[in-house]
Amino acid sequence: MTPSARAKPSSTVGNGRVGRDPYDLETVLEIAVSAFNDFGYDATSMGLLAERLGTSKSAVYYHVTGKEDLLRLALDRALGSLENVLTLPGATNGDPVERLRFVVRAAVAVLVADLPYVTVLLRVRGNTAIERDALRRRREFDHQVAQLVDQGVSAGAVRSDVDSGTITRLLFGMVNSIVDWYKPGKGLTVDQLADDVIAVAFDGLIVSPHS
Amino acid sequence: MTPSARAKPSSTVGNGRVGRDPYDLETVLEIAVSAFNDFGYDATSMGLLAERLGTSKSAVYYHVTGKEDLLRLALDRALGSLENVLTLPGATNGDPVERLRFVVRAAVAVLVADLPYVTVLLRVRGNTAIERDALRRRREFDHQVAQLVDQGVSAGAVRSDVDSGTITRLLFGMVNSIVDWYKPGKGLTVDQLADDVIAVAFDGLIVSPHS
């Protein structure tokens, strides 16, 4: 959400070059993420990435030790942005339902801003240590959101007839579905999209007497 | 939903043998679907399937011309079950909101009954003609649900401040997320799961004055 949460991967690995020539890490990562989403991680090879970049495999290996590195960077970007949401004042101070609304709005913004990265994250199956670590971080994120839901239940504001873990999963099922159908720049703006998600998830799709 | 909607694939291709030895088509399909979900379709080879079945590639080719056949069968099972929901009396007769509730409940039951098949469907990217045909059938399903939502809006029962297409996508985003987290036989029964989805999607997660 904040610019600091979107540190360029070149600050963590690689040779620290800046700029966007076809050989910088940011471009390699972008192409890798797009290939992971098009063909799946397992079916993507370093050779395919080199081909898509119009360069040699050795040029790709200049930045990373293998596609595992690129997966780790992609997952870390998506997870870092989502985890950052939970540290913002809107998520930590005030009424639990308002905090939950803030988290959903900010998560929608992250999903749209980092759409291909979050798509990679949401398709992780847990086949490797890197993937299992990402799943662990996702579970921790869900756990923190579920605690917020619990606080809402205790305050009498969130329904208590559905388990708070189930509410959290359904809420984020709705939020995460955005990566499958939302087209940035067409139709809804990010703010309208967040408004719609919050309206349907918090108040339901039927007309309620208090709306 | 009905037994007739779950015709064994052996009735459509293969040699029509019945029974469940390691070489029947149903078993081959089951193993293929599990491999598609574990590794992705592109990364799954006929050799891998033969290995998982403990048999030879030629034994697998006895039933199908290639993994495309298995993908087509898997997608057809998931889509056939979902499409069938929309033809049932509960989906075609009566009040639009009741019909929508019925469709959601029946779709949840299909997702749970055909969990690995629907998981394959939801991960389709559109890389091949078979996948694009599946996406076309999914869009048609969504379109028919959106029409039901529209009828609910016209009847004054479904909220009109959110586009009906968006409502449909968010609703099915919630429903489809089940494949990522629901464990059949643990915790919630299918009926409880459907109740929870309907409660949260239709009435919202916050406590409403009329609940």
GROMACS .gro file of C-alpha atoms in nm:
model
  422
    1MET     CA    1   0.000   0.000   0.000
    2THR     CA    2   0.274   0.246   0.086
    3PRO     CA    3   0.560   0.297  -0.158
    4SER     CA    4   0.801   0.145   0.093
    5ALA     CA    5   0.609  -0.181   0.076
    6ARG     CA    6   0.679  -0.201  -0.295
    7ALA     CA    7   1.057  -0.203  -0.280
    8LYS     CA    8   1.204  -0.314  -0.612
    9PRO     CA    9   1.335  -0.670  -0.597
   10SER     CA   10   1.668  -0.536  -0.726
   11SER     CA   11   1.720  -0.401  -0.376
   12THR     CA   12   1.721  -0.754  -0.236
   13VAL     CA   13   1.905  -0.961  -0.496
   14GLY     CA   14   2.089  -0.903  -0.823
   15ASN     CA   15   2.353  -0.652  -0.905
   16GLY     CA   16   2.168  -0.341  -0.798
   17ARG     CA   17   2.142  -0.194  -1.148
   18VAL     CA   18   1.852   0.043  -1.192
   19GLY     CA   19   1.652   0.123  -1.505
   20ARG     CA   20   1.428  -0.088  -1.727
   21ASP     CA   21   1.637  -0.241  -2.005
   22PRO     CA   22   1.537  -0.591  -2.122
   23TYR     CA   23   1.795  -0.738  -1.888
   24ASP     CA   24   1.714  -0.577  -1.552
   25LEU     CA   25   1.577  -0.792  -1.272
   26GLU     CA   26   1.244  -0.609  -1.260
   27THR     CA   27   1.180  -0.697  -1.626
   28VAL     CA   28   1.294  -1.056  -1.579
   29LEU     CA   29   1.061  -1.088  -1.280
   30GLU     CA   30   0.769  -0.937  -1.471
   31ILE     CA   31   0.814  -1.179  -1.760
   32ALA     CA   32   0.857  -1.473  -1.519
   33VAL     CA   33   0.536  -1.388  -1.332
   34SER     CA   34   0.347  -1.359  -1.659
   35ALA     CA   35   0.479  -1.701  -1.772
   36PHE     CA   36   0.396  -1.861  -1.435
   37ASN     CA   37   0.039  -1.733  -1.475
   38ASP     CA   38   0.011  -1.841  -1.840
   39PHE     CA   39   0.161  -2.190  -1.814
   40GLY     CA   40   0.199  -2.267  -1.444
   41TYR     CA   41   0.521  -2.257  -1.244
   42ASP     CA   42   0.614  -2.622  -1.307
   43ALA     CA   43   0.579  -2.586  -1.684
   44THR     CA   44   0.792  -2.268  -1.699
   45SER     CA   45   1.163  -2.318  -1.769
   46MET     CA   46   1.451  -2.072  -1.759
   47GLY     CA   47   1.485  -2.137  -2.135
   48LEU     CA   48   1.127  -2.023  -2.192
   49LEU     CA   49   1.193  -1.708  -1.988
   50ALA     CA   50   1.506  -1.629  -2.191
   51GLU     CA   51   1.306  -1.679  -2.510
   52ARG     CA   52   1.028  -1.445  -2.393
   53LEU     CA   53   1.291  -1.186  -2.296
   54GLY     CA   54   1.466  -1.223  -2.632
   55THR     CA   55   1.792  -1.293  -2.452
   56SER     CA   56   2.013  -1.585  -2.349
   57LYS     CA   57   1.969  -1.813  -2.049
   58SER     CA   58   2.301  -1.688  -1.912
   59ALA     CA   59   2.166  -1.330  -1.918
   60VAL     CA   60   1.875  -1.447  -1.700
   61TYR     CA   61   2.110  -1.638  -1.467
   62TYR     CA   62   2.304  -1.312  -1.425
   63HIS     CA   63   2.026  -1.197  -1.189
   64VAL     CA   64   1.897  -1.513  -1.024
   65THR     CA   65   2.015  -1.865  -0.946
   66GLY     CA   66   1.703  -2.019  -1.101
   67LYS     CA   67   1.327  -1.990  -1.139
   68GLU     CA   68   1.291  -2.065  -0.765
   69ASP     CA   69   1.446  -1.722  -0.699
   70LEU     CA   70   1.191  -1.557  -0.926
   71LEU     CA   71   0.903  -1.740  -0.758
   72ARG     CA   72   1.033  -1.636  -0.416
   73LEU     CA   73   1.060  -1.270  -0.524
   74ALA     CA   74   0.711  -1.276  -0.678
   75LEU     CA   75   0.553  -1.433  -0.370
   76ASP     CA   76   0.743  -1.201  -0.138
   77ARG     CA   77   0.614  -0.896  -0.323
   78ALA     CA   78   0.250  -1.010  -0.302
   79LEU     CA   79   0.277  -1.124   0.060
   80GLY     CA   80   0.478  -0.819   0.169
   81SER     CA   81   0.211  -0.586   0.029
   82LEU     CA   82  -0.071  -0.781   0.196
   83GLU     CA   83   0.110  -0.810   0.530
   84ASN     CA   84   0.181  -0.438   0.520
   85VAL     CA   85  -0.194  -0.370   0.511
   86LEU     CA   86  -0.231  -0.516   0.860
   87THR     CA   87   0.029  -0.278   1.004
   88LEU     CA   88  -0.137   0.042   0.882
   89PRO     CA   89  -0.316   0.262   1.138
   90GLY     CA   90  -0.656   0.196   0.976
   91ALA     CA   91  -0.609  -0.175   1.046
   92THR     CA   92  -0.485  -0.140   1.401
   93ASN     CA   93  -0.691   0.142   1.558
   94GLY     CA   94  -1.059   0.180   1.623
   95ASP     CA   95  -1.380  -0.012   1.585
   96PRO     CA   96  -1.323  -0.374   1.467
   97VAL     CA   97  -1.576  -0.353   1.181
   98GLU     CA   98  -1.423  -0.028   1.057
   99ARG     CA   99  -1.080  -0.191   1.076
  100LEU     CA  100  -1.212  -0.490   0.880
  101ARG     CA  101  -1.358  -0.256   0.616
  102PHE     CA  102  -1.020  -0.083   0.595
  103VAL     CA  103  -0.836  -0.415   0.553
  104VAL     CA  104  -1.072  -0.527   0.275
  105ARG     CA  105  -1.040  -0.193   0.094
  106ALA     CA  106  -0.660  -0.196   0.124
  107ALA     CA  107  -0.638  -0.564   0.021
  108VAL     CA  108  -0.847  -0.490  -0.291
  109ALA     CA  109  -0.603  -0.209  -0.374
  110VAL     CA  110  -0.306  -0.447  -0.330
  111LEU     CA  111  -0.471  -0.712  -0.548
  112VAL     CA  112  -0.525  -0.463  -0.827
  113ALA     CA  113  -0.182  -0.296  -0.796
  114ASP     CA  114   0.004  -0.629  -0.782
  115LEU     CA  115  -0.247  -0.833  -0.983
  116PRO     CA  116  -0.005  -1.079  -1.155
  117TYR     CA  117   0.199  -1.124  -0.836
  118VAL     CA  118  -0.109  -1.200  -0.624
  119THR     CA  119  -0.231  -1.436  -0.898
  120VAL     CA  120   0.092  -1.635  -0.861
  121LEU     CA  121   0.041  -1.638  -0.484
  122LEU     CA  122  -0.318  -1.761  -0.508
  123ARG     CA  123  -0.215  -2.051  -0.733
  124VAL     CA  124   0.061  -2.179  -0.506
  125ARG     CA  125   0.009  -2.548  -0.428
  126GLY     CA  126   0.284  -2.615  -0.171
  127ASN     CA  127   0.506  -2.837  -0.387
  128THR     CA  128   0.833  -2.674  -0.272
  129ALA     CA  129   0.975  -2.520   0.046
  130ILE     CA  130   0.931  -2.170  -0.105
  131GLU     CA  131   0.564  -2.242  -0.178
  132ARG     CA  132   0.505  -2.391   0.166
  133ASP     CA  133   0.658  -2.082   0.326
  134ALA     CA  134   0.422  -1.864   0.121
  135LEU     CA  135   0.124  -2.074   0.231
  136ARG     CA  136   0.238  -2.035   0.592
  137ARG     CA  137   0.246  -1.655   0.551
  138ARG     CA  138  -0.098  -1.660   0.385
  139ARG     CA  139  -0.236  -1.861   0.678
  140GLU     CA  140  -0.087  -1.610   0.922
  141PHE     CA  141  -0.252  -1.324   0.729
  142ASP     CA  142  -0.587  -1.510   0.737
  143HIS     CA  143  -0.540  -1.577   1.107
  144GLN     CA  144  -0.492  -1.207   1.181
  145VAL     CA  145  -0.801  -1.118   0.977
  146ALA     CA  146  -0.998  -1.389   1.160
  147GLN     CA  147  -0.896  -1.227   1.491
  148LEU     CA  148  -1.041  -0.899   1.367
  149VAL     CA  149  -1.362  -1.083   1.274
  150ASP     CA  150  -1.364  -1.235   1.625
  151GLN     CA  151  -1.336  -0.890   1.779
  152GLY     CA  152  -1.629  -0.781   1.563
  153VAL     CA  153  -1.832  -1.078   1.692
  154SER     CA  154  -1.742  -0.991   2.054
  155ALA     CA  155  -1.854  -0.634   1.991
  156GLY     CA  156  -2.188  -0.766   1.864
  157ALA     CA  157  -2.130  -0.617   1.518
  158VAL     CA  158  -2.035  -0.929   1.319
  159ARG     CA  159  -2.277  -1.221   1.293
  160SER     CA  160  -2.207  -1.499   1.543
  161ASP     CA  161  -2.406  -1.777   1.373
  162VAL     CA  162  -2.122  -1.846   1.127
  163ASP     CA  163  -1.774  -1.948   1.247
  164SER     CA  164  -1.531  -1.654   1.225
  165GLY     CA  165  -1.279  -1.867   1.032
  166THR     CA  166  -1.550  -1.946   0.775
  167ILE     CA  167  -1.648  -1.578   0.752
  168THR     CA  168  -1.282  -1.487   0.690
  169ARG     CA  169  -1.240  -1.752   0.418
  170LEU     CA  170  -1.563  -1.653   0.242
  171LEU     CA  171  -1.478  -1.283   0.265
  172PHE     CA  172  -1.132  -1.337   0.117
  173GLY     CA  173  -1.273  -1.585  -0.134
  174MET     CA  174  -1.478  -1.293  -0.262
  175VAL     CA  175  -1.182  -1.050  -0.248
  176ASN     CA  176  -0.937  -1.292  -0.412
  177SER     CA  177  -1.176  -1.372  -0.697
  178ILE     CA  178  -1.096  -1.024  -0.828
  179VAL     CA  179  -0.772  -1.155  -0.982
  180ASP     CA  180  -0.982  -1.382  -1.206
  181TRP     CA  181  -1.218  -1.124  -1.351
  182TYR     CA  182  -1.119  -0.763  -1.277
  183LYS     CA  183  -0.962  -0.579  -1.570
  184PRO     CA  184  -0.779  -0.266  -1.447
  185GLY     CA  185  -0.864   0.043  -1.648
  186LYS     CA  186  -1.191  -0.100  -1.781
  187GLY     CA  187  -1.524  -0.036  -1.614
  188LEU     CA  188  -1.493  -0.010  -1.234
  189THR     CA  189  -1.219   0.199  -1.073
  190VAL     CA  190  -1.032   0.042  -0.781
  191ASP     CA  191  -1.233   0.254  -0.535
  192GLN     CA  192  -1.565   0.151  -0.691
  193LEU     CA  193  -1.452  -0.211  -0.687
  194ALA     CA  194  -1.366  -0.189  -0.316
  195ASP     CA  195  -1.701  -0.018  -0.247
  196ASP     CA  196  -1.883  -0.302  -0.424
  197VAL     CA  197  -1.691  -0.575  -0.242
  198ILE     CA  198  -1.757  -0.408   0.094
  199ALA     CA  199  -2.125  -0.351   0.014
  200VAL     CA  200  -2.190  -0.712  -0.085
  201ALA     CA  201  -1.967  -0.878   0.176
  202PHE     CA  202  -2.071  -0.664   0.473
  203ASP     CA  203  -2.439  -0.596   0.396
  204GLY     CA  204  -2.526  -0.885   0.164
  205LEU     CA  205  -2.665  -0.896  -0.186
  206ILE     CA  206  -3.029  -0.870  -0.088
  207VAL     CA  207  -3.189  -0.536  -0.010
  208SER     CA  208  -3.182  -0.493   0.365
  209PRO     CA  209  -3.434  -0.280   0.557
  210HIS     CA  210  -3.157  -0.052   0.689
  211SER     CA  211  -3.002   0.026   0.352
  212MET     CA  212  -2.682  -3.297  -0.882
  213THR     CA  213  -2.895  -3.586  -1.005
  214PRO     CA  214  -2.735  -3.924  -1.063
  215SER     CA  215  -2.798  -3.892  -1.437
  216ALA     CA  216  -2.583  -3.579  -1.443
  217ARG     CA  217  -2.285  -3.781  -1.320
  218ALA     CA  218  -2.267  -4.034  -1.603
  219LYS     CA  219  -1.938  -4.221  -1.591
  220PRO     CA  220  -1.695  -4.102  -1.855
  221SER     CA  221  -1.672  -4.465  -1.974
  222SER     CA  222  -2.013  -4.408  -2.131
  223THR     CA  223  -1.872  -4.135  -2.353
  224VAL     CA  224  -1.527  -4.260  -2.456
  225GLY     CA  225  -1.313  -4.565  -2.405
  226ASN     CA  226  -1.411  -4.926  -2.440
  227GLY     CA  227  -1.714  -4.921  -2.210
  228ARG     CA  228  -1.564  -5.156  -1.950
  229VAL     CA  229  -1.712  -5.116  -1.605
  230GLY     CA  230  -1.552  -5.177  -1.266
  231ARG     CA  231  -1.260  -5.013  -1.088
  232ASP     CA  232  -0.939  -5.197  -1.169
  233PRO     CA  233  -0.622  -4.984  -1.199
  234TYR     CA  234  -0.674  -4.968  -1.572
  235ASP     CA  235  -1.035  -4.848  -1.607
  236LEU     CA  236  -1.102  -4.504  -1.747
  237GLU     CA  237  -1.259  -4.373  -1.426
  238THR     CA  238  -0.938  -4.451  -1.235
  239VAL     CA  239  -0.719  -4.303  -1.507
  240LEU     CA  240  -0.931  -3.986  -1.502
  241GLU     CA  241  -0.917  -3.962  -1.124
  242ILE     CA  242  -0.537  -3.991  -1.123
  243ALA     CA  243  -0.509  -3.742  -1.410
  244VAL     CA  244  -0.726  -3.484  -1.231
  245SER     CA  245  -0.521  -3.523  -0.915
  246ALA     CA  246  -0.197  -3.473  -1.113
  247PHE     CA  247  -0.339  -3.169  -1.297
  248ASN     CA  248  -0.422  -3.016  -0.957
  249ASP     CA  249  -0.085  -3.104  -0.801
  250PHE     CA  250   0.145  -2.998  -1.086
  251GLY     CA  251  -0.069  -2.808  -1.335
  252TYR     CA  252  -0.198  -2.940  -1.666
  253ASP     CA  253   0.102  -2.825  -1.870
  254ALA     CA  254   0.349  -2.996  -1.638
  255THR     CA  255   0.158  -3.329  -1.640
  256SER     CA  256   0.271  -3.585  -1.899
  257MET     CA  257   0.116  -3.918  -2.001
  258GLY     CA  258   0.435  -4.080  -1.865
  259LEU     CA  259   0.374  -3.926  -1.522
  260LEU     CA  260   0.015  -4.054  -1.527
  261ALA     CA  261   0.131  -4.406  -1.618
  262GLU     CA  262   0.384  -4.391  -1.334
  263ARG     CA  263   0.120  -4.281  -1.082
  264LEU     CA  264  -0.108  -4.561  -1.203
  265GLY     CA  265   0.171  -4.815  -1.180
  266THR     CA  266   0.113  -4.913  -1.541
  267SER     CA  267   0.255  -4.848  -1.889
  268LYS     CA  268   0.187  -4.550  -2.113
  269SER     CA  269   0.026  -4.784  -2.368
  270ALA     CA  270  -0.223  -4.896  -2.101
  271VAL     CA  271  -0.323  -4.532  -2.053
  272TYR     CA  272  -0.346  -4.474  -2.429
  273TYR     CA  273  -0.586  -4.771  -2.443
  274HIS     CA  274  -0.853  -4.537  -2.305
  275VAL     CA  275  -0.767  -4.194  -2.440
  276THR     CA  276  -0.577  -4.038  -2.727
  277GLY     CA  277  -0.380  -3.810  -2.492
  278LYS     CA  278  -0.401  -3.590  -2.184
  279GLU     CA  279  -0.626  -3.349  -2.381
  280ASP     CA  280  -0.896  -3.619  -2.369
  281LEU     CA  281  -0.859  -3.644  -1.993
  282LEU     CA  282  -0.879  -3.266  -1.952
  283ARG     CA  283  -1.190  -3.256  -2.171
  284LEU     CA  284  -1.356  -3.532  -1.967
  285ALA     CA  285  -1.267  -3.363  -1.637
  286LEU     CA  286  -1.396  -3.023  -1.750
  287ASP     CA  287  -1.709  -3.178  -1.898
  288ARG     CA  288  -1.791  -3.350  -1.569
  289ALA     CA  289  -1.755  -3.028  -1.367
  290LEU     CA  290  -1.940  -2.814  -1.621
  291GLY     CA  291  -2.212  -3.074  -1.682
  292SER     CA  292  -2.288  -3.088  -1.309
  293LEU     CA  293  -2.298  -2.708  -1.277
  294GLU     CA  294  -2.509  -2.661  -1.591
  295ASN     CA  295  -2.750  -2.924  -1.466
  296VAL     CA  296  -2.817  -2.712  -1.155
  297LEU     CA  297  -2.974  -2.442  -1.371
  298THR     CA  298  -3.222  -2.689  -1.525
  299LEU     CA  299  -3.363  -2.813  -1.193
  300PRO     CA  300  -3.713  -2.697  -1.090
  301GLY     CA  301  -3.576  -2.504  -0.791
  302ALA     CA  302  -3.369  -2.294  -1.031
  303THR     CA  303  -3.642  -2.232  -1.285
  304ASN     CA  304  -3.962  -2.180  -1.082
  305GLY     CA  305  -4.063  -1.920  -0.829
  306ASP     CA  306  -3.928  -1.610  -0.666
  307PRO     CA  307  -3.590  -1.499  -0.815
  308VAL     CA  308  -3.414  -1.471  -0.477
  309GLU     CA  309  -3.535  -1.818  -0.376
  310ARG     CA  310  -3.412  -1.949  -0.711
  311LEU     CA  311  -3.076  -1.780  -0.654
  312ARG     CA  312  -3.053  -1.936  -0.307
  313PHE     CA  313  -3.133  -2.274  -0.461
  314VAL     CA  314  -2.862  -2.231  -0.729
  315VAL     CA  315  -2.600  -2.135  -0.469
  316ARG     CA  316  -2.693  -2.430  -0.246
  317ALA     CA  317  -2.685  -2.674  -0.539
  318ALA     CA  318  -2.359  -2.527  -0.674
  319VAL     CA  319  -2.197  -2.570  -0.331
  320ALA     CA  320  -2.309  -2.936  -0.338
  321VAL     CA  321  -2.157  -2.983  -0.687
  322LEU     CA  322  -1.830  -2.821  -0.579
  323VAL     CA  323  -1.801  -3.054  -0.284
  324ALA     CA  324  -1.912  -3.369  -0.473
  325ASP     CA  325  -1.683  -3.300  -0.769
  326LEU     CA  326  -1.415  -3.105  -0.579
  327PRO     CA  327  -1.105  -3.210  -0.783
  328TYR     CA  328  -1.292  -3.174  -1.114
  329VAL     CA  329  -1.418  -2.826  -1.031
  330THR     CA  330  -1.066  -2.734  -0.912
  331VAL     CA  331  -0.934  -2.824  -1.259
  332LEU     CA  332  -1.211  -2.612  -1.414
  333LEU     CA  333  -1.136  -2.309  -1.197
  334ARG     CA  334  -0.767  -2.319  -1.292
  335VAL     CA  335  -0.825  -2.328  -1.668
  336ARG     CA  336  -0.634  -2.048  -1.838
  337GLY     CA  337  -0.756  -2.078  -2.198
  338ASN     CA  338  -0.432  -2.204  -2.355
  339THR     CA  339  -0.603  -2.464  -2.577
  340ALA     CA  340  -0.931  -2.501  -2.769
  341ILE     CA  341  -1.060  -2.740  -2.500
  342GLU     CA  342  -0.985  -2.483  -2.228
  343ARG     CA  343  -1.140  -2.199  -2.427
  344ASP     CA  344  -1.455  -2.405  -2.477
  345ALA     CA  345  -1.470  -2.463  -2.100
  346LEU     CA  346  -1.430  -2.089  -2.036
  347ARG     CA  347  -1.712  -2.022  -2.283
  348ARG     CA  348  -1.940  -2.264  -2.091
  349ARG     CA  349  -1.839  -2.102  -1.760
  350ARG     CA  350  -1.926  -1.758  -1.899
  351GLU     CA  351  -2.265  -1.891  -2.014
  352PHE     CA  352  -2.330  -2.030  -1.665
  353ASP     CA  353  -2.233  -1.694  -1.510
  354HIS     CA  354  -2.455  -1.515  -1.762
  355GLN     CA  355  -2.757  -1.723  -1.663
  356VAL     CA  356  -2.691  -1.658  -1.293
  357ALA     CA  357  -2.653  -1.286  -1.368
  358GLN     CA  358  -2.997  -1.294  -1.534
  359LEU     CA  359  -3.140  -1.439  -1.213
  360VAL     CA  360  -2.970  -1.158  -1.017
  361ASP     CA  361  -3.123  -0.908  -1.265
  362GLN     CA  362  -3.468  -1.052  -1.202
  363GLY     CA  363  -3.406  -1.014  -0.829
  364VAL     CA  364  -3.311  -0.649  -0.884
  365SER     CA  365  -3.629  -0.591  -1.090
  366ALA     CA  366  -3.834  -0.749  -0.811
  367GLY     CA  367  -3.675  -0.503  -0.565
  368ALA     CA  368  -3.520  -0.787  -0.364
  369VAL     CA  369  -3.156  -0.767  -0.478
  370ARG     CA  370  -2.955  -0.446  -0.423
  371SER     CA  371  -2.942  -0.223  -0.730
  372ASP     CA  372  -2.642  -0.008  -0.628
  373VAL     CA  373  -2.396  -0.277  -0.744
  374ASP     CA  374  -2.391  -0.400  -1.105
  375SER     CA  375  -2.557  -0.742  -1.136
  376GLY     CA  376  -2.254  -0.882  -1.319
  377THR     CA  377  -2.031  -0.773  -1.030
  378ILE     CA  378  -2.272  -0.925  -0.776
  379THR     CA  379  -2.264  -1.254  -0.969
  380ARG     CA  380  -1.882  -1.260  -0.985
  381LEU     CA  381  -1.844  -1.176  -0.615
  382LEU     CA  382  -2.108  -1.434  -0.518
  383PHE     CA  383  -1.938  -1.707  -0.722
  384GLY     CA  384  -1.597  -1.587  -0.606
  385MET     CA  385  -1.717  -1.673  -0.258
  386VAL     CA  386  -1.871  -2.006  -0.367
  387ASN     CA  387  -1.569  -2.110  -0.576
  388SER     CA  388  -1.323  -2.033  -0.295
  389ILE     CA  389  -1.459  -2.347  -0.127
  390VAL     CA  390  -1.233  -2.564  -0.346
  391ASP     CA  391  -0.931  -2.395  -0.186
  392TRP     CA  392  -1.017  -2.450   0.179
  393TYR     CA  393  -1.311  -2.688   0.239
  394LYS     CA  394  -1.212  -3.036   0.360
  395PRO     CA  395  -1.502  -3.279   0.305
  396GLY     CA  396  -1.572  -3.493   0.611
  397LYS     CA  397  -1.403  -3.249   0.851
  398GLY     CA  398  -1.592  -2.982   1.041
  399LEU     CA  399  -1.882  -2.841   0.838
  400THR     CA  400  -2.123  -3.072   0.654
  401VAL     CA  401  -2.216  -2.974   0.298
  402ASP     CA  402  -2.553  -2.844   0.418
  403GLN     CA  403  -2.393  -2.630   0.691
  404LEU     CA  404  -2.141  -2.501   0.439
  405ALA     CA  405  -2.422  -2.402   0.200
  406ASP     CA  406  -2.612  -2.237   0.488
  407ASP     CA  407  -2.302  -2.034   0.580
  408VAL     CA  408  -2.234  -1.926   0.222
  409ILE     CA  409  -2.597  -1.820   0.177
  410ALA     CA  410  -2.606  -1.639   0.514
  411VAL     CA  411  -2.291  -1.435   0.443
  412ALA     CA  412  -2.355  -1.372   0.072
  413PHE     CA  413  -2.722  -1.284   0.097
  414ASP     CA  414  -2.739  -1.109   0.436
  415GLY     CA  415  -2.379  -0.993   0.483
  416LEU     CA  416  -2.126  -1.055   0.755
  417ILE     CA  417  -2.240  -0.775   0.982
  418VAL     CA  418  -2.535  -0.820   1.215
  419SER     CA  419  -2.840  -0.678   1.043
  420PRO     CA  420  -3.142  -0.546   1.232
  421HIS     CA  421  -3.373  -0.804   1.070
  422SER     CA  422  -3.165  -1.111   1.165
   0.00000   0.00000   0.00000
